Coordinates of C-alpha atoms in Angstrom, one line a residue:
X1 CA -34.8 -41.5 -14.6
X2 CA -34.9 -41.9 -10.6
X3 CA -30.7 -43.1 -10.8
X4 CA -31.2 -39.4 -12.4
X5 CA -33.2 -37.7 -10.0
X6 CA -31.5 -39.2 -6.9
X7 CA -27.7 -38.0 -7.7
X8 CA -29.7 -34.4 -8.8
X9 CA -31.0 -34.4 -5.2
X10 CA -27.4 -35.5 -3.6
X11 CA -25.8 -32.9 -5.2
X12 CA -27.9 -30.0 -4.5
X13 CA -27.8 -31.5 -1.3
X14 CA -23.7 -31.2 -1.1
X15 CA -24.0 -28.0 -3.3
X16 CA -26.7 -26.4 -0.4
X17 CA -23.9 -27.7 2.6
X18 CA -20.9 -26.7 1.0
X19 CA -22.9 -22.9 0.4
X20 CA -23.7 -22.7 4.3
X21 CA -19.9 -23.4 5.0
X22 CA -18.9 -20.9 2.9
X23 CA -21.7 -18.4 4.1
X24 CA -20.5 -19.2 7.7
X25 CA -16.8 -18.7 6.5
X26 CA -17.6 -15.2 4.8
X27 CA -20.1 -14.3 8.4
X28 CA -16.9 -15.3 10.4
X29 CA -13.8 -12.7 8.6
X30 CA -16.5 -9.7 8.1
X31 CA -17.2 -10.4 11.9
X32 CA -13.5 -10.2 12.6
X33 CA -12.7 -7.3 10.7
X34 CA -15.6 -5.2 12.1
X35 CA -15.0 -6.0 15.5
X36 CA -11.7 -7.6 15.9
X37 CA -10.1 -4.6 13.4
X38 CA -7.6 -3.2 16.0
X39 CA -6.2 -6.6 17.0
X40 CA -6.7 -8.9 13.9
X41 CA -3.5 -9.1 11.6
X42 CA -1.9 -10.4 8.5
X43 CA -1.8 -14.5 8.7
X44 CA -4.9 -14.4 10.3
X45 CA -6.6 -12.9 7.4
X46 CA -4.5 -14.9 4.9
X47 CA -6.0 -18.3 6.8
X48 CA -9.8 -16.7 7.1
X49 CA -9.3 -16.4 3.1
X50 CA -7.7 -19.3 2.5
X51 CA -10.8 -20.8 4.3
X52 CA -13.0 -19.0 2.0
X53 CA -10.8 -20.2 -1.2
X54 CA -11.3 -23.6 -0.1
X55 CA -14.4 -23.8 0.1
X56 CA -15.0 -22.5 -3.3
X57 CA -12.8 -24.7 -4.7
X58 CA -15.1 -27.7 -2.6
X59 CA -18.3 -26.0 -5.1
X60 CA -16.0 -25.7 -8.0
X61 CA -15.3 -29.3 -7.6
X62 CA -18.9 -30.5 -6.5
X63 CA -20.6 -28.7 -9.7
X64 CA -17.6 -30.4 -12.0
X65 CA -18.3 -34.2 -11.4
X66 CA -19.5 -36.1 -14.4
X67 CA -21.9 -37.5 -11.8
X68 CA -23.4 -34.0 -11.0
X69 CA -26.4 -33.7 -13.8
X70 CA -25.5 -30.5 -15.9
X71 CA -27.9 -27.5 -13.8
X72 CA -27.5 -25.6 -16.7
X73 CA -29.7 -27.5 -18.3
X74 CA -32.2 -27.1 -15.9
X75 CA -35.4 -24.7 -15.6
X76 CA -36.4 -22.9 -12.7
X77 CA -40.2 -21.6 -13.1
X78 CA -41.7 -19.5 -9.5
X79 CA -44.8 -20.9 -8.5
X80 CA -45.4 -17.7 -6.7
X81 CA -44.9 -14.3 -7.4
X82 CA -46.4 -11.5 -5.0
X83 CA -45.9 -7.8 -4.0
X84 CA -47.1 -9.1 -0.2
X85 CA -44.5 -9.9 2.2
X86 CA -43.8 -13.5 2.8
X87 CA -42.3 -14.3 6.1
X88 CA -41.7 -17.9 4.8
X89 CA -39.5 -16.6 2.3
X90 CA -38.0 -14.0 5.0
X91 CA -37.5 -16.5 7.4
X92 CA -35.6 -19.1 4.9
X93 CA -33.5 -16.0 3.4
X94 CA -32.3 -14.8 7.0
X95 CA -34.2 -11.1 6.2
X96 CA -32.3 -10.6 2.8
X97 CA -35.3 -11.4 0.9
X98 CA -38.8 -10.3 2.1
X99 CA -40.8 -10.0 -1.4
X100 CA -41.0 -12.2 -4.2
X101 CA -41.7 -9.6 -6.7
X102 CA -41.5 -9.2 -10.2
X103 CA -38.8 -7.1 -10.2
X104 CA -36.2 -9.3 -7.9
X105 CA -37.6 -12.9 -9.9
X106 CA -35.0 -11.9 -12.8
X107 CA -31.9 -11.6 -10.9
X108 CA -32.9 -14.3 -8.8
X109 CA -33.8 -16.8 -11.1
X110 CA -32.0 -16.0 -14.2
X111 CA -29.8 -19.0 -15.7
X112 CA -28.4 -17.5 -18.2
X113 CA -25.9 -14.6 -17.8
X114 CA -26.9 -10.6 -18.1
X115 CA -27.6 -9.9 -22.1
X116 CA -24.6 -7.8 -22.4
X117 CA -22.1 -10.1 -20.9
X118 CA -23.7 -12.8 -22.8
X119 CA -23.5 -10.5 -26.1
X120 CA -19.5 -10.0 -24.6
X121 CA -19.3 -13.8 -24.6
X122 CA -20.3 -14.6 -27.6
X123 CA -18.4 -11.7 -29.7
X124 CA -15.7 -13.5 -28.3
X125 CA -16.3 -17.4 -28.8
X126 CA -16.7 -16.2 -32.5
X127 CA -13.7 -14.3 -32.7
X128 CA -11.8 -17.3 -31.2
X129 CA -13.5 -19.6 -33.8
X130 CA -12.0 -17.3 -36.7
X131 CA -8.8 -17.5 -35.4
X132 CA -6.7 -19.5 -37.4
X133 CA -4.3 -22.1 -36.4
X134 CA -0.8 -20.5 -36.8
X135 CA -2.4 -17.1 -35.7
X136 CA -3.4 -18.8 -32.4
X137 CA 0.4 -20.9 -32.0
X138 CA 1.9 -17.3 -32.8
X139 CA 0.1 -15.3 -30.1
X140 CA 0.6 -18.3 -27.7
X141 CA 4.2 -18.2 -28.8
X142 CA 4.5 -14.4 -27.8
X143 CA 2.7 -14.4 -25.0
X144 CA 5.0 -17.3 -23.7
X145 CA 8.2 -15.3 -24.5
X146 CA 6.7 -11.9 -22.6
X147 CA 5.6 -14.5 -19.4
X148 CA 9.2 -16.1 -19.2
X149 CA 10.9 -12.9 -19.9
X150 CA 9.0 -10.9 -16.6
X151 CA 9.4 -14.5 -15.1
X152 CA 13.2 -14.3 -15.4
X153 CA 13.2 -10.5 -14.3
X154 CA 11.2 -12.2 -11.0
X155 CA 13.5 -15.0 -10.0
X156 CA 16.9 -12.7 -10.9
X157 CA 15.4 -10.2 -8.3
X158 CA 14.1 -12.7 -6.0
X159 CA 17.7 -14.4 -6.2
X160 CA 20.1 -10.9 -5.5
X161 CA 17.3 -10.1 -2.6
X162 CA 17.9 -13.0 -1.4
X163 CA 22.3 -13.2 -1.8
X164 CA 21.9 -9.7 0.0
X165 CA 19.8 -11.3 2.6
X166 CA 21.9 -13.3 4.0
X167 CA 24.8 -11.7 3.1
X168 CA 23.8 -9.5 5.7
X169 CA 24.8 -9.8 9.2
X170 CA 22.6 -7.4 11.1
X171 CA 21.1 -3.6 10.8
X172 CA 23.6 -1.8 9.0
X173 CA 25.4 1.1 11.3
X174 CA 24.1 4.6 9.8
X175 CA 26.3 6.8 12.6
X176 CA 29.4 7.0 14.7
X177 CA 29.0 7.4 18.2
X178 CA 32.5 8.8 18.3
X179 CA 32.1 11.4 15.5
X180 CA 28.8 12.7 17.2
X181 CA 30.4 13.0 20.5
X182 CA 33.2 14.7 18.6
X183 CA 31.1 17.2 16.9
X184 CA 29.2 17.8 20.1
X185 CA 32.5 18.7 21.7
X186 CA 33.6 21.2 18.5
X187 CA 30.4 23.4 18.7
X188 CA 29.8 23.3 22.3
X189 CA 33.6 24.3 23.7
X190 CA 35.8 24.6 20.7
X191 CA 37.4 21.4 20.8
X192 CA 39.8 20.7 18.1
X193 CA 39.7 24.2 16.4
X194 CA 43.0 25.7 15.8
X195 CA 43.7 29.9 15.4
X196 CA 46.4 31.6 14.1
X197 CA 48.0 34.7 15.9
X198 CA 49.3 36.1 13.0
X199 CA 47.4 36.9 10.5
X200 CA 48.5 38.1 6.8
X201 CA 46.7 40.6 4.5
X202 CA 43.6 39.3 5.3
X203 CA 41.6 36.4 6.4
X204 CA 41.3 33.5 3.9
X205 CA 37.6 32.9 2.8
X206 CA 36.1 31.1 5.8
X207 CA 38.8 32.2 8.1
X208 CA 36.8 32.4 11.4
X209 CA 38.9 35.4 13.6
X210 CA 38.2 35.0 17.5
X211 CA 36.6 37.9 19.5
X212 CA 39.7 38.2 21.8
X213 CA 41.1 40.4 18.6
X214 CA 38.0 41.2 16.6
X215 CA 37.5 45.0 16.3
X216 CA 34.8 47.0 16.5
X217 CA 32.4 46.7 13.7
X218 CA 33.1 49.8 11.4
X219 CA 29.9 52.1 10.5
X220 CA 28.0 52.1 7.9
X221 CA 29.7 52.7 4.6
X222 CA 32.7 52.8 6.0
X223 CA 36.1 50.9 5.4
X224 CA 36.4 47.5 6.9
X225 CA 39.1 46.6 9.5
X226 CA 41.7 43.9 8.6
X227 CA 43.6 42.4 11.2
X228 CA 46.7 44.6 10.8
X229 CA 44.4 47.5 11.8
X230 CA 43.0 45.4 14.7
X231 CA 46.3 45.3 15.9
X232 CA 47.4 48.4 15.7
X233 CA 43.9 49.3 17.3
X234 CA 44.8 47.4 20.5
X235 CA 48.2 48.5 20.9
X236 CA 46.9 52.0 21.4
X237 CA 47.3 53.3 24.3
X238 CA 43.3 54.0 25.5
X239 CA 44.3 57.6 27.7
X240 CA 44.7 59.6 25.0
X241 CA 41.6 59.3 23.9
X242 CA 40.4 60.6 27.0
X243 CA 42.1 63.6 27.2
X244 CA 41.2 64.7 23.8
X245 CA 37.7 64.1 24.5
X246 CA 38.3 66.1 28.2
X247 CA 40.0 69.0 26.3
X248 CA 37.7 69.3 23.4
X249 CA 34.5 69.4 26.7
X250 CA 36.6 72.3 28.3
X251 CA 36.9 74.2 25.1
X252 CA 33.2 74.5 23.9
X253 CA 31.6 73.1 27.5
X254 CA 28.0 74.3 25.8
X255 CA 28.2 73.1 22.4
X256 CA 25.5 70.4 21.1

């Protein structure tokens, strides 16, 4: 019985050391991300976890010895239950806990798990026991298959992402210096585009004409000018005009 006793004590004693590490560990990466939030990155919260993984796996281990008496089978009774604030109980709790009521001594003390979970656990331990043999090798069969199959579909994209990896050299070239500087030159002084003099019945569809022959733009309902009439246009001689519109002001000089 005290062989018993002593190897409880030295494990809640490892159990109680190994829970301020990992109290410690979770104090140090909340600290970090509220105050360390704009500088903190990736690995370092990867390693602050990793930290808090290993020490759970520590407990895990710990609590899994065959020399580590079973705590389930253990009963915790409170000696003292009050609606008055214990400072004691504040002080050992760091502030968390400042009343050892009735209402926080079943969360606090509870051994077994919640009654619905345990309801959940148990619906499910029978369900399990009524499973039959072959039923159980054909669902562990199948869910085998679907875990190699996604597996495979994994490592096959895994394996091209990592052929095109290295098969690459360096940032793949998205634009041509040349054919910007090219363009540039084509919308800011014309370079490259070629016009034709002589022009047929009409311009083609997208036929740009230049304004060195481009006629006057012809009113409103009225017939549009093709480049043969452009021509003819120009080779007019502009006096004529003139001395209609000089003869026509001598004739009625006080029309409107």
């Amino acid at each position: 019985m005290q062989r018993e006793e002593k190897h409880f004590e030295m494990t809640l004693d490892a159990v109680v050391q190994r829970l301020n590490d990992l109290k410690l560990a979770v104090l140090s990466m909340i600290q970090k991300l509220e105050m360390e939030y704009m500088e903190i990155n990736w690995p370092t919260f990867l390693d602050n976890f990793a930290i808090i993984s290993s020490h759970l796996t520590g407990l895990t281990k710990i609590l899994a010895k065959e020399q580590c008496p079973p705590l389930r089978n253990r009963t915790v009774l409170p000696l003292l239950v009050s609606m008055d604030r214990d400072e004691t109980l504040v002080n050992i709790t760091e502030g968390r806990v400042p009343v050892f009521s009735h209402d926080i001594v079943p969360d606090y003390l509870r051994t077994r798990p919640d009654p619905i979970t345990e309801q959940k656990m148990q619906q499910n331990e029978q369900k399990a026991a009524n499973l039959t043999n072959d039923a159980a090798m054909k669902q562990v069969t199948q869910y085998n298959k679907v875990v190699s199959h996604v597996l495979d579909m994994v490592s096959k994209a895994r394996e091209e992402w990592e052929i095109e990896s290295s098969s690459r050299t360096g940032i793949q070239q998205t634009s041509s210096m040349a054919d910007t500087q090219l363009l540039v030159a084509t919308v800011g002084m014309g370079k490259g585009l070629q016009y034709k003099a002589n022009y047929g019945p009409g311009p083609g569809p997208g036929m740009m004409v230049p304004p060195s022959i481009r006629g006057p733009t012809p009113p409103m309902g009225g017939p549009s000018m093709s480049p043969g009439n452009v021509q003819q246009q120009l080779g007019k001689a502009p006096s004529a005009v003139k001395t209609n519109i000089k003869s026509a002001n001598q004739v009625h000089p006080f029309s409107r």
